[in-house]
Amino acid sequence: MAAVTQNGASEAAREGRGGREPYAMPRRRTELLRIATAGSVDDGKSTLIGRLLYDSKAILADQLDHVVQTSERRGDGYVNLALLTDGLRAEREQGITIDVAYRYFQTPLRKFIIADTPGHEQYTRNMVTGASTADVSIVLIDARKGVSEQTRRHAYLASLLRIPHLVVAVNKMDLVKYDESVFYDILEEMTDWASRLQIPDITFVPISALRGDNVVEPSDRMQWYGASTLLYHLEHVVIAPDRNLSDLRFPIQWCIRPYSSEHHDYRGYAGQVAGGILRPGAEVLVLPGGRRSTIAGIDTHEGEVPAAFPTMSVAVRLADQVDVSRGDMIVEAEDQPTAARELEAMLCWMSETPLQPRGRYAIKHTTRSARAVVEEIEYRVDINTLEHLAAPQLGLNEIGRVTLRCSAPLMVDAYSRNRTTGSFILIDEATNDTVAAGMVLTAG
């Protein structure tokens, strides 16, 4: 079963009333799905997450009691499930999301981490931060207002961040009397906009987060919608092919030397697999030194494993005594990343102090650090129209293409090829603030 897809068709049409059975049908898969929500202010992101937690029975009784009491004290007139995520006092007073709130829950089919990202344009940087590791982005649209500039903005950001799956949840269908034509008008307009972006998979679901229609359980008030509920889609969306399993990339975070009698000669190199598959016996190359060796074994907290793949955290043992330290990277000899000092990248600026050409910053890429100079700002993107504009500087929340020159070579891939080895951050060394997030386009 599937929700309505980009061309408006539904696989559920071939299965009768797809998605109409209860959501919790046990299955063996328990993989983790990372979700980022986005949308304009008051489109219902926090309410949707609260509804997912409530209807899937993922909140504790005392949490619910607190939400009920707070709702009564505020005079909301209903149980305001948005309070489950809007934890900051400023957010509760304004009724908007400012910071990125993370919530964790699990169904019999999957584990979920949801990042409730801000909808206001002022907090674009928070949205980029929360969505940078997401497998799925849920963009909410108020059915009464239709596709807005913020909707286009968030779809563009999802495309820029290479989030492989986009779900457009048309919310507040109860306020348009569950009108089928409203949903399909939005679907048509959003599909036209998405065709200008690089979004490989887009799905549309009509919902009412406040009333629970098509969120966890199917709605009897939208019989014209024959596809799956939102949670059913999230439980079944296939994310394994989204990982880069062909290019071995293992940035070294730490060298483990216990110096204990039990593990006297143990030397393991710890990190998180960023790409490819690690297997004992495989010949590898350690960059930047270029020393070759063979993987002797792969260890985890639970014990030795026969293989490791993204995004497992492991310790790798090599057959040879190789000088390896933090910032190095284990790769295949025949498939190496580019060792580059000069980068062309898209940059999301996160500081109130504008980015100026010739600005100097610390750059952190995977576990490796260096210094970088912004040699040129090529253009700024108007993310409402996608127009490229001349830009003498980049201001807060603006996105542009820049050229960087680094003090030491970084082992990078294009962001389109690997989201981990193709991304970096810039740090103001005077304040230690993270001032930008970058995505590598080309390196040389």
mmCIF file with all atom_site columns, C-alpha atoms in Angstrom, residues 48-242:
data_model
loop_
_atom_site.group_PDB
_atom_site.id
_atom_site.type_symbol
_atom_site.label_atom_id
_atom_site.label_alt_id
_atom_site.label_comp_id
_atom_site.label_asym_id
_atom_site.label_entity_id
_atom_site.label_seq_id
_atom_site.pdbx_PDB_ins_code
_atom_site.Cartn_x
_atom_site.Cartn_y
_atom_site.Cartn_z
_atom_site.occupancy
_atom_site.B_iso_or_equiv
_atom_site.pdbx_formal_charge
_atom_site.auth_seq_id
_atom_site.auth_comp_id
_atom_site.auth_asym_id
_atom_site.auth_atom_id
_atom_site.pdbx_PDB_model_num
ATOM 1   C CA . LEU A 1 48  ? 0.835   16.345 14.138  1.00 0.00 ? 48  LEU A CA 1
ATOM 2   C CA . ILE A 1 49  ? 3.769   15.004 16.142  1.00 0.00 ? 49  ILE A CA 1
ATOM 3   C CA . GLY A 1 50  ? 1.654   15.042 19.297  1.00 0.00 ? 50  GLY A CA 1
ATOM 4   C CA . ARG A 1 51  ? -1.065  13.116 17.446  1.00 0.00 ? 51  ARG A CA 1
ATOM 5   C CA . LEU A 1 52  ? 1.465   10.511 16.243  1.00 0.00 ? 52  LEU A CA 1
ATOM 6   C CA . LEU A 1 53  ? 2.741   10.050 19.785  1.00 0.00 ? 53  LEU A CA 1
ATOM 7   C CA . TYR A 1 54  ? -0.740  9.953  21.306  1.00 0.00 ? 54  TYR A CA 1
ATOM 8   C CA . ASP A 1 55  ? -2.461  7.645  18.821  1.00 0.00 ? 55  ASP A CA 1
ATOM 9   C CA . SER A 1 56  ? 0.486   5.239  18.697  1.00 0.00 ? 56  SER A CA 1
ATOM 10  C CA . LYS A 1 57  ? 0.416   5.120  22.523  1.00 0.00 ? 57  LYS A CA 1
ATOM 11  C CA . ALA A 1 58  ? 3.984   6.423  22.770  1.00 0.00 ? 58  ALA A CA 1
ATOM 12  C CA . ILE A 1 59  ? 3.461   8.886  25.631  1.00 0.00 ? 59  ILE A CA 1
ATOM 13  C CA . LEU A 1 60  ? 3.330   8.190  29.347  1.00 0.00 ? 60  LEU A CA 1
ATOM 14  C CA . ALA A 1 61  ? 0.258   8.802  31.481  1.00 0.00 ? 61  ALA A CA 1
ATOM 15  C CA . ASP A 1 62  ? 1.951   11.557 33.503  1.00 0.00 ? 62  ASP A CA 1
ATOM 16  C CA . GLN A 1 63  ? 3.001   13.317 30.279  1.00 0.00 ? 63  GLN A CA 1
ATOM 17  C CA . LEU A 1 64  ? -0.587  13.272 29.052  1.00 0.00 ? 64  LEU A CA 1
ATOM 18  C CA . ASP A 1 65  ? -1.861  14.505 32.421  1.00 0.00 ? 65  ASP A CA 1
ATOM 19  C CA . HIS A 1 66  ? 0.563   17.422 32.249  1.00 0.00 ? 66  HIS A CA 1
ATOM 20  C CA . VAL A 1 67  ? -0.602  18.310 28.725  1.00 0.00 ? 67  VAL A CA 1
ATOM 21  C CA . VAL A 1 68  ? -4.255  18.134 29.822  1.00 0.00 ? 68  VAL A CA 1
ATOM 22  C CA . GLN A 1 69  ? -3.617  20.385 32.825  1.00 0.00 ? 69  GLN A CA 1
ATOM 23  C CA . THR A 1 70  ? -1.579  22.864 30.784  1.00 0.00 ? 70  THR A CA 1
ATOM 24  C CA . SER A 1 71  ? -4.275  22.973 28.087  1.00 0.00 ? 71  SER A CA 1
ATOM 25  C CA . GLU A 1 72  ? -6.929  23.731 30.694  1.00 0.00 ? 72  GLU A CA 1
ATOM 26  C CA . ARG A 1 73  ? -4.783  26.409 32.320  1.00 0.00 ? 73  ARG A CA 1
ATOM 27  C CA . ARG A 1 74  ? -4.190  28.071 28.937  1.00 0.00 ? 74  ARG A CA 1
ATOM 28  C CA . GLY A 1 75  ? -7.907  27.917 28.111  1.00 0.00 ? 75  GLY A CA 1
ATOM 29  C CA . ASP A 1 76  ? -7.348  26.022 24.849  1.00 0.00 ? 76  ASP A CA 1
ATOM 30  C CA . GLY A 1 77  ? -10.731 24.283 25.063  1.00 0.00 ? 77  GLY A CA 1
ATOM 31  C CA . TYR A 1 78  ? -9.210  20.948 23.944  1.00 0.00 ? 78  TYR A CA 1
ATOM 32  C CA . VAL A 1 79  ? -6.229  18.724 24.721  1.00 0.00 ? 79  VAL A CA 1
ATOM 33  C CA . ASN A 1 80  ? -3.449  20.601 22.936  1.00 0.00 ? 80  ASN A CA 1
ATOM 34  C CA . LEU A 1 81  ? -1.167  17.810 21.754  1.00 0.00 ? 81  LEU A CA 1
ATOM 35  C CA . ALA A 1 82  ? 1.278   20.377 20.354  1.00 0.00 ? 82  ALA A CA 1
ATOM 36  C CA . LEU A 1 83  ? 2.454   20.936 23.935  1.00 0.00 ? 83  LEU A CA 1
ATOM 37  C CA . LEU A 1 84  ? 4.173   17.544 23.792  1.00 0.00 ? 84  LEU A CA 1
ATOM 38  C CA . THR A 1 85  ? 6.816   19.112 21.543  1.00 0.00 ? 85  THR A CA 1
ATOM 39  C CA . ASP A 1 86  ? 6.601   22.861 22.167  1.00 0.00 ? 86  ASP A CA 1
ATOM 40  C CA . GLY A 1 87  ? 8.686   22.682 25.328  1.00 0.00 ? 87  GLY A CA 1
ATOM 41  C CA . LEU A 1 88  ? 10.202  26.158 25.451  1.00 0.00 ? 88  LEU A CA 1
ATOM 42  C CA . ARG A 1 89  ? 8.177   28.691 27.416  1.00 0.00 ? 89  ARG A CA 1
ATOM 43  C CA . ALA A 1 90  ? 8.588   31.251 24.621  1.00 0.00 ? 90  ALA A CA 1
ATOM 44  C CA . GLU A 1 91  ? 7.150   28.735 22.160  1.00 0.00 ? 91  GLU A CA 1
ATOM 45  C CA . ARG A 1 92  ? 4.152   27.965 24.344  1.00 0.00 ? 92  ARG A CA 1
ATOM 46  C CA . GLU A 1 93  ? 3.404   31.636 24.838  1.00 0.00 ? 93  GLU A CA 1
ATOM 47  C CA . GLN A 1 94  ? 3.657   32.435 21.130  1.00 0.00 ? 94  GLN A CA 1
ATOM 48  C CA . GLY A 1 95  ? 2.173   29.162 19.890  1.00 0.00 ? 95  GLY A CA 1
ATOM 49  C CA . ILE A 1 96  ? 5.060   28.645 17.461  1.00 0.00 ? 96  ILE A CA 1
ATOM 50  C CA . THR A 1 97  ? 8.128   26.405 17.316  1.00 0.00 ? 97  THR A CA 1
ATOM 51  C CA . ILE A 1 98  ? 11.474  28.211 17.664  1.00 0.00 ? 98  ILE A CA 1
ATOM 52  C CA . ASP A 1 99  ? 14.038  25.563 18.546  1.00 0.00 ? 99  ASP A CA 1
ATOM 53  C CA . VAL A 1 100 ? 14.357  22.071 17.084  1.00 0.00 ? 100 VAL A CA 1
ATOM 54  C CA . ALA A 1 101 ? 12.521  19.590 19.324  1.00 0.00 ? 101 ALA A CA 1
ATOM 55  C CA . TYR A 1 102 ? 13.370  15.904 19.000  1.00 0.00 ? 102 TYR A CA 1
ATOM 56  C CA . ARG A 1 103 ? 10.927  13.154 19.921  1.00 0.00 ? 103 ARG A CA 1
ATOM 57  C CA . TYR A 1 104 ? 11.488  9.415  19.932  1.00 0.00 ? 104 TYR A CA 1
ATOM 58  C CA . PHE A 1 105 ? 8.913   6.670  19.620  1.00 0.00 ? 105 PHE A CA 1
ATOM 59  C CA . GLN A 1 106 ? 8.542   3.153  18.306  1.00 0.00 ? 106 GLN A CA 1
ATOM 60  C CA . THR A 1 107 ? 5.873   0.980  16.750  1.00 0.00 ? 107 THR A CA 1
ATOM 61  C CA . PRO A 1 108 ? 6.039   -2.792 16.203  1.00 0.00 ? 108 PRO A CA 1
ATOM 62  C CA . LEU A 1 109 ? 7.517   -2.061 12.776  1.00 0.00 ? 109 LEU A CA 1
ATOM 63  C CA . ARG A 1 110 ? 10.013  0.760  13.227  1.00 0.00 ? 110 ARG A CA 1
ATOM 64  C CA . LYS A 1 111 ? 11.857  3.172  15.497  1.00 0.00 ? 111 LYS A CA 1
ATOM 65  C CA . PHE A 1 112 ? 11.452  6.882  14.816  1.00 0.00 ? 112 PHE A CA 1
ATOM 66  C CA . ILE A 1 113 ? 13.286  10.103 15.629  1.00 0.00 ? 113 ILE A CA 1
ATOM 67  C CA . ILE A 1 114 ? 11.224  13.170 14.734  1.00 0.00 ? 114 ILE A CA 1
ATOM 68  C CA . ALA A 1 115 ? 12.747  16.636 14.506  1.00 0.00 ? 115 ALA A CA 1
ATOM 69  C CA . ASP A 1 116 ? 10.052  19.295 14.897  1.00 0.00 ? 116 ASP A CA 1
ATOM 70  C CA . THR A 1 117 ? 11.718  22.151 13.031  1.00 0.00 ? 117 THR A CA 1
ATOM 71  C CA . PRO A 1 118 ? 10.663  25.825 13.046  1.00 0.00 ? 118 PRO A CA 1
ATOM 72  C CA . GLY A 1 119 ? 8.320   27.060 10.347  1.00 0.00 ? 119 GLY A CA 1
ATOM 73  C CA . HIS A 1 120 ? 9.106   30.765 10.482  1.00 0.00 ? 120 HIS A CA 1
ATOM 74  C CA . GLU A 1 121 ? 11.517  32.142 7.882   1.00 0.00 ? 121 GLU A CA 1
ATOM 75  C CA . GLN A 1 122 ? 13.515  33.691 10.716  1.00 0.00 ? 122 GLN A CA 1
ATOM 76  C CA . TYR A 1 123 ? 14.554  30.213 11.873  1.00 0.00 ? 123 TYR A CA 1
ATOM 77  C CA . THR A 1 124 ? 15.635  28.696 8.539   1.00 0.00 ? 124 THR A CA 1
ATOM 78  C CA . ARG A 1 125 ? 19.001  27.794 10.086  1.00 0.00 ? 125 ARG A CA 1
ATOM 79  C CA . ASN A 1 126 ? 17.244  25.682 12.734  1.00 0.00 ? 126 ASN A CA 1
ATOM 80  C CA . MET A 1 127 ? 15.280  23.897 10.038  1.00 0.00 ? 127 MET A CA 1
ATOM 81  C CA . VAL A 1 128 ? 18.475  23.112 8.110   1.00 0.00 ? 128 VAL A CA 1
ATOM 82  C CA . THR A 1 129 ? 20.123  21.790 11.273  1.00 0.00 ? 129 THR A CA 1
ATOM 83  C CA . GLY A 1 130 ? 17.189  19.566 12.199  1.00 0.00 ? 130 GLY A CA 1
ATOM 84  C CA . ALA A 1 131 ? 16.727  18.170 8.689   1.00 0.00 ? 131 ALA A CA 1
ATOM 85  C CA . SER A 1 132 ? 20.372  17.542 7.824   1.00 0.00 ? 132 SER A CA 1
ATOM 86  C CA . THR A 1 133 ? 20.282  13.850 8.784   1.00 0.00 ? 133 THR A CA 1
ATOM 87  C CA . ALA A 1 134 ? 16.638  13.096 7.912   1.00 0.00 ? 134 ALA A CA 1
ATOM 88  C CA . ASP A 1 135 ? 15.506  10.184 5.761   1.00 0.00 ? 135 ASP A CA 1
ATOM 89  C CA . VAL A 1 136 ? 12.035  11.682 5.314   1.00 0.00 ? 136 VAL A CA 1
ATOM 90  C CA . SER A 1 137 ? 10.792  15.259 5.353   1.00 0.00 ? 137 SER A CA 1
ATOM 91  C CA . ILE A 1 138 ? 7.141   15.942 6.154   1.00 0.00 ? 138 ILE A CA 1
ATOM 92  C CA . VAL A 1 139 ? 6.023   19.306 4.781   1.00 0.00 ? 139 VAL A CA 1
ATOM 93  C CA . LEU A 1 140 ? 2.657   20.412 6.147   1.00 0.00 ? 140 LEU A CA 1
ATOM 94  C CA . ILE A 1 141 ? 0.270   22.600 4.183   1.00 0.00 ? 141 ILE A CA 1
ATOM 95  C CA . ASP A 1 142 ? -2.786  24.288 5.653   1.00 0.00 ? 142 ASP A CA 1
ATOM 96  C CA . ALA A 1 143 ? -5.647  23.125 3.419   1.00 0.00 ? 143 ALA A CA 1
ATOM 97  C CA . ARG A 1 144 ? -7.313  26.548 3.756   1.00 0.00 ? 144 ARG A CA 1
ATOM 98  C CA . LYS A 1 145 ? -4.252  28.480 2.557   1.00 0.00 ? 145 LYS A CA 1
ATOM 99  C CA . GLY A 1 146 ? -2.775  26.132 -0.026  1.00 0.00 ? 146 GLY A CA 1
ATOM 100 C CA . VAL A 1 147 ? 0.836   26.220 -1.202  1.00 0.00 ? 147 VAL A CA 1
ATOM 101 C CA . SER A 1 148 ? 2.655   29.209 0.322   1.00 0.00 ? 148 SER A CA 1
ATOM 102 C CA . GLU A 1 149 ? 6.118   30.731 -0.065  1.00 0.00 ? 149 GLU A CA 1
ATOM 103 C CA . GLN A 1 150 ? 7.187   28.884 3.069   1.00 0.00 ? 150 GLN A CA 1
ATOM 104 C CA . THR A 1 151 ? 5.956   25.616 1.552   1.00 0.00 ? 151 THR A CA 1
ATOM 105 C CA . ARG A 1 152 ? 8.153   26.198 -1.491  1.00 0.00 ? 152 ARG A CA 1
ATOM 106 C CA . ARG A 1 153 ? 11.021  27.267 0.766   1.00 0.00 ? 153 ARG A CA 1
ATOM 107 C CA . HIS A 1 154 ? 10.890  24.073 2.790   1.00 0.00 ? 154 HIS A CA 1
ATOM 108 C CA . ALA A 1 155 ? 10.537  21.865 -0.278  1.00 0.00 ? 155 ALA A CA 1
ATOM 109 C CA . TYR A 1 156 ? 13.617  23.560 -1.733  1.00 0.00 ? 156 TYR A CA 1
ATOM 110 C CA . LEU A 1 157 ? 15.554  23.050 1.502   1.00 0.00 ? 157 LEU A CA 1
ATOM 111 C CA . ALA A 1 158 ? 14.569  19.370 1.530   1.00 0.00 ? 158 ALA A CA 1
ATOM 112 C CA . SER A 1 159 ? 15.854  19.113 -2.037  1.00 0.00 ? 159 SER A CA 1
ATOM 113 C CA . LEU A 1 160 ? 19.062  21.008 -1.203  1.00 0.00 ? 160 LEU A CA 1
ATOM 114 C CA . LEU A 1 161 ? 19.717  18.713 1.776   1.00 0.00 ? 161 LEU A CA 1
ATOM 115 C CA . ARG A 1 162 ? 19.111  15.675 -0.455  1.00 0.00 ? 162 ARG A CA 1
ATOM 116 C CA . ILE A 1 163 ? 16.417  14.242 1.800   1.00 0.00 ? 163 ILE A CA 1
ATOM 117 C CA . PRO A 1 164 ? 15.380  11.281 -0.358  1.00 0.00 ? 164 PRO A CA 1
ATOM 118 C CA . HIS A 1 165 ? 11.687  11.100 0.601   1.00 0.00 ? 165 HIS A CA 1
ATOM 119 C CA . LEU A 1 166 ? 9.237   13.997 0.849   1.00 0.00 ? 166 LEU A CA 1
ATOM 120 C CA . VAL A 1 167 ? 5.741   13.658 2.324   1.00 0.00 ? 167 VAL A CA 1
ATOM 121 C CA . VAL A 1 168 ? 3.325   16.521 1.734   1.00 0.00 ? 168 VAL A CA 1
ATOM 122 C CA . ALA A 1 169 ? 0.716   16.342 4.487   1.00 0.00 ? 169 ALA A CA 1
ATOM 123 C CA . VAL A 1 170 ? -2.287  18.512 3.612   1.00 0.00 ? 170 VAL A CA 1
ATOM 124 C CA . ASN A 1 171 ? -3.467  19.359 7.120   1.00 0.00 ? 171 ASN A CA 1
ATOM 125 C CA . LYS A 1 172 ? -6.663  20.856 8.571   1.00 0.00 ? 172 LYS A CA 1
ATOM 126 C CA . MET A 1 173 ? -8.871  19.058 6.075   1.00 0.00 ? 173 MET A CA 1
ATOM 127 C CA . ASP A 1 174 ? -11.620 19.258 8.719   1.00 0.00 ? 174 ASP A CA 1
ATOM 128 C CA . LEU A 1 175 ? -11.681 23.043 8.230   1.00 0.00 ? 175 LEU A CA 1
ATOM 129 C CA . VAL A 1 176 ? -12.446 22.674 4.506   1.00 0.00 ? 176 VAL A CA 1
ATOM 130 C CA . LYS A 1 177 ? -15.108 20.018 5.167   1.00 0.00 ? 177 LYS A CA 1
ATOM 131 C CA . TYR A 1 178 ? -12.836 17.240 3.874   1.00 0.00 ? 178 TYR A CA 1
ATOM 132 C CA . ASP A 1 179 ? -13.227 18.570 0.336   1.00 0.00 ? 179 ASP A CA 1
ATOM 133 C CA . GLU A 1 180 ? -11.529 16.255 -2.160  1.00 0.00 ? 180 GLU A CA 1
ATOM 134 C CA . SER A 1 181 ? -10.993 19.027 -4.729  1.00 0.00 ? 181 SER A CA 1
ATOM 135 C CA . VAL A 1 182 ? -9.008  21.131 -2.232  1.00 0.00 ? 182 VAL A CA 1
ATOM 136 C CA . PHE A 1 183 ? -6.563  18.270 -1.702  1.00 0.00 ? 183 PHE A CA 1
ATOM 137 C CA . TYR A 1 184 ? -6.087  17.543 -5.398  1.00 0.00 ? 184 TYR A CA 1
ATOM 138 C CA . ASP A 1 185 ? -5.662  21.223 -6.281  1.00 0.00 ? 185 ASP A CA 1
ATOM 139 C CA . ILE A 1 186 ? -2.804  21.403 -3.769  1.00 0.00 ? 186 ILE A CA 1
ATOM 140 C CA . LEU A 1 187 ? -1.383  18.142 -5.084  1.00 0.00 ? 187 LEU A CA 1
ATOM 141 C CA . GLU A 1 188 ? -1.310  19.497 -8.636  1.00 0.00 ? 188 GLU A CA 1
ATOM 142 C CA . GLU A 1 189 ? 0.315   22.806 -7.670  1.00 0.00 ? 189 GLU A CA 1
ATOM 143 C CA . MET A 1 190 ? 2.913   21.178 -5.433  1.00 0.00 ? 190 MET A CA 1
ATOM 144 C CA . THR A 1 191 ? 3.750   18.551 -8.040  1.00 0.00 ? 191 THR A CA 1
ATOM 145 C CA . ASP A 1 192 ? 4.427   21.312 -10.560 1.00 0.00 ? 192 ASP A CA 1
ATOM 146 C CA . TRP A 1 193 ? 6.788   23.061 -8.121  1.00 0.00 ? 193 TRP A CA 1
ATOM 147 C CA . ALA A 1 194 ? 8.540   19.816 -7.154  1.00 0.00 ? 194 ALA A CA 1
ATOM 148 C CA . SER A 1 195 ? 9.288   19.103 -10.811 1.00 0.00 ? 195 SER A CA 1
ATOM 149 C CA . ARG A 1 196 ? 11.767  22.011 -10.660 1.00 0.00 ? 196 ARG A CA 1
ATOM 150 C CA . LEU A 1 197 ? 13.600  20.420 -7.734  1.00 0.00 ? 197 LEU A CA 1
ATOM 151 C CA . GLN A 1 198 ? 15.630  17.252 -7.286  1.00 0.00 ? 198 GLN A CA 1
ATOM 152 C CA . ILE A 1 199 ? 13.172  15.255 -5.195  1.00 0.00 ? 199 ILE A CA 1
ATOM 153 C CA . PRO A 1 200 ? 13.240  11.541 -6.088  1.00 0.00 ? 200 PRO A CA 1
ATOM 154 C CA . ASP A 1 201 ? 10.135  10.530 -4.105  1.00 0.00 ? 201 ASP A CA 1
ATOM 155 C CA . ILE A 1 202 ? 7.139   12.650 -3.106  1.00 0.00 ? 202 ILE A CA 1
ATOM 156 C CA . THR A 1 203 ? 3.930   11.439 -1.453  1.00 0.00 ? 203 THR A CA 1
ATOM 157 C CA . PHE A 1 204 ? 0.703   13.297 -0.605  1.00 0.00 ? 204 PHE A CA 1
ATOM 158 C CA . VAL A 1 205 ? -1.593  12.517 2.356   1.00 0.00 ? 205 VAL A CA 1
ATOM 159 C CA . PRO A 1 206 ? -4.729  14.500 3.399   1.00 0.00 ? 206 PRO A CA 1
ATOM 160 C CA . ILE A 1 207 ? -4.940  14.685 7.206   1.00 0.00 ? 207 ILE A CA 1
ATOM 161 C CA . SER A 1 208 ? -6.432  16.440 10.201  1.00 0.00 ? 208 SER A CA 1
ATOM 162 C CA . ALA A 1 209 ? -3.803  16.375 12.935  1.00 0.00 ? 209 ALA A CA 1
ATOM 163 C CA . LEU A 1 210 ? -6.232  17.841 15.461  1.00 0.00 ? 210 LEU A CA 1
ATOM 164 C CA . ARG A 1 211 ? -8.899  15.179 14.889  1.00 0.00 ? 211 ARG A CA 1
ATOM 165 C CA . GLY A 1 212 ? -6.549  12.348 13.915  1.00 0.00 ? 212 GLY A CA 1
ATOM 166 C CA . ASP A 1 213 ? -7.861  11.737 10.394  1.00 0.00 ? 213 ASP A CA 1
ATOM 167 C CA . ASN A 1 214 ? -5.407  9.647  8.324   1.00 0.00 ? 214 ASN A CA 1
ATOM 168 C CA . VAL A 1 215 ? -2.564  10.180 10.795  1.00 0.00 ? 215 VAL A CA 1
ATOM 169 C CA . VAL A 1 216 ? -2.450  6.804  12.550  1.00 0.00 ? 216 VAL A CA 1
ATOM 170 C CA . GLU A 1 217 ? -5.903  5.446  11.773  1.00 0.00 ? 217 GLU A CA 1
ATOM 171 C CA . PRO A 1 218 ? -7.771  5.881  8.455   1.00 0.00 ? 218 PRO A CA 1
ATOM 172 C CA . SER A 1 219 ? -10.488 8.497  8.253   1.00 0.00 ? 219 SER A CA 1
ATOM 173 C CA . ASP A 1 220 ? -14.105 7.597  7.600   1.00 0.00 ? 220 ASP A CA 1
ATOM 174 C CA . ARG A 1 221 ? -14.663 11.227 6.589   1.00 0.00 ? 221 ARG A CA 1
ATOM 175 C CA . MET A 1 222 ? -12.383 10.964 3.544   1.00 0.00 ? 222 MET A CA 1
ATOM 176 C CA . GLN A 1 223 ? -13.626 7.841  1.809   1.00 0.00 ? 223 GLN A CA 1
ATOM 177 C CA . TRP A 1 224 ? -12.442 9.307  -1.495  1.00 0.00 ? 224 TRP A CA 1
ATOM 178 C CA . TYR A 1 225 ? -8.839  8.834  -0.310  1.00 0.00 ? 225 TYR A CA 1
ATOM 179 C CA . GLY A 1 226 ? -8.011  5.197  -0.830  1.00 0.00 ? 226 GLY A CA 1
ATOM 180 C CA . ALA A 1 227 ? -4.330  5.119  0.068   1.00 0.00 ? 227 ALA A CA 1
ATOM 181 C CA . SER A 1 228 ? -2.413  4.594  3.307   1.00 0.00 ? 228 SER A CA 1
ATOM 182 C CA . THR A 1 229 ? -2.327  6.661  6.457   1.00 0.00 ? 229 THR A CA 1
ATOM 183 C CA . LEU A 1 230 ? 0.673   8.809  7.298   1.00 0.00 ? 230 LEU A CA 1
ATOM 184 C CA . LEU A 1 231 ? 2.080   6.429  9.910   1.00 0.00 ? 231 LEU A CA 1
ATOM 185 C CA . TYR A 1 232 ? 1.576   3.415  7.652   1.00 0.00 ? 232 TYR A CA 1
ATOM 186 C CA . HIS A 1 233 ? 3.593   5.161  4.955   1.00 0.00 ? 233 HIS A CA 1
ATOM 187 C CA . LEU A 1 234 ? 6.360   6.073  7.419   1.00 0.00 ? 234 LEU A CA 1
ATOM 188 C CA . GLU A 1 235 ? 6.518   2.497  8.653   1.00 0.00 ? 235 GLU A CA 1
ATOM 189 C CA . HIS A 1 236 ? 6.894   1.090  5.149   1.00 0.00 ? 236 HIS A CA 1
ATOM 190 C CA . VAL A 1 237 ? 8.919   3.647  3.199   1.00 0.00 ? 237 VAL A CA 1
ATOM 191 C CA . VAL A 1 238 ? 12.070  1.897  1.962   1.00 0.00 ? 238 VAL A CA 1
ATOM 192 C CA . ILE A 1 239 ? 15.258  3.707  3.003   1.00 0.00 ? 239 ILE A CA 1
ATOM 193 C CA . ALA A 1 240 ? 17.952  1.022  2.633   1.00 0.00 ? 240 ALA A CA 1
ATOM 194 C CA . PRO A 1 241 ? 18.726  1.945  -1.025  1.00 0.00 ? 241 PRO A CA 1
ATOM 195 C CA . ASP A 1 242 ? 19.286  5.569  0.054   1.00 0.00 ? 242 ASP A CA 1
#
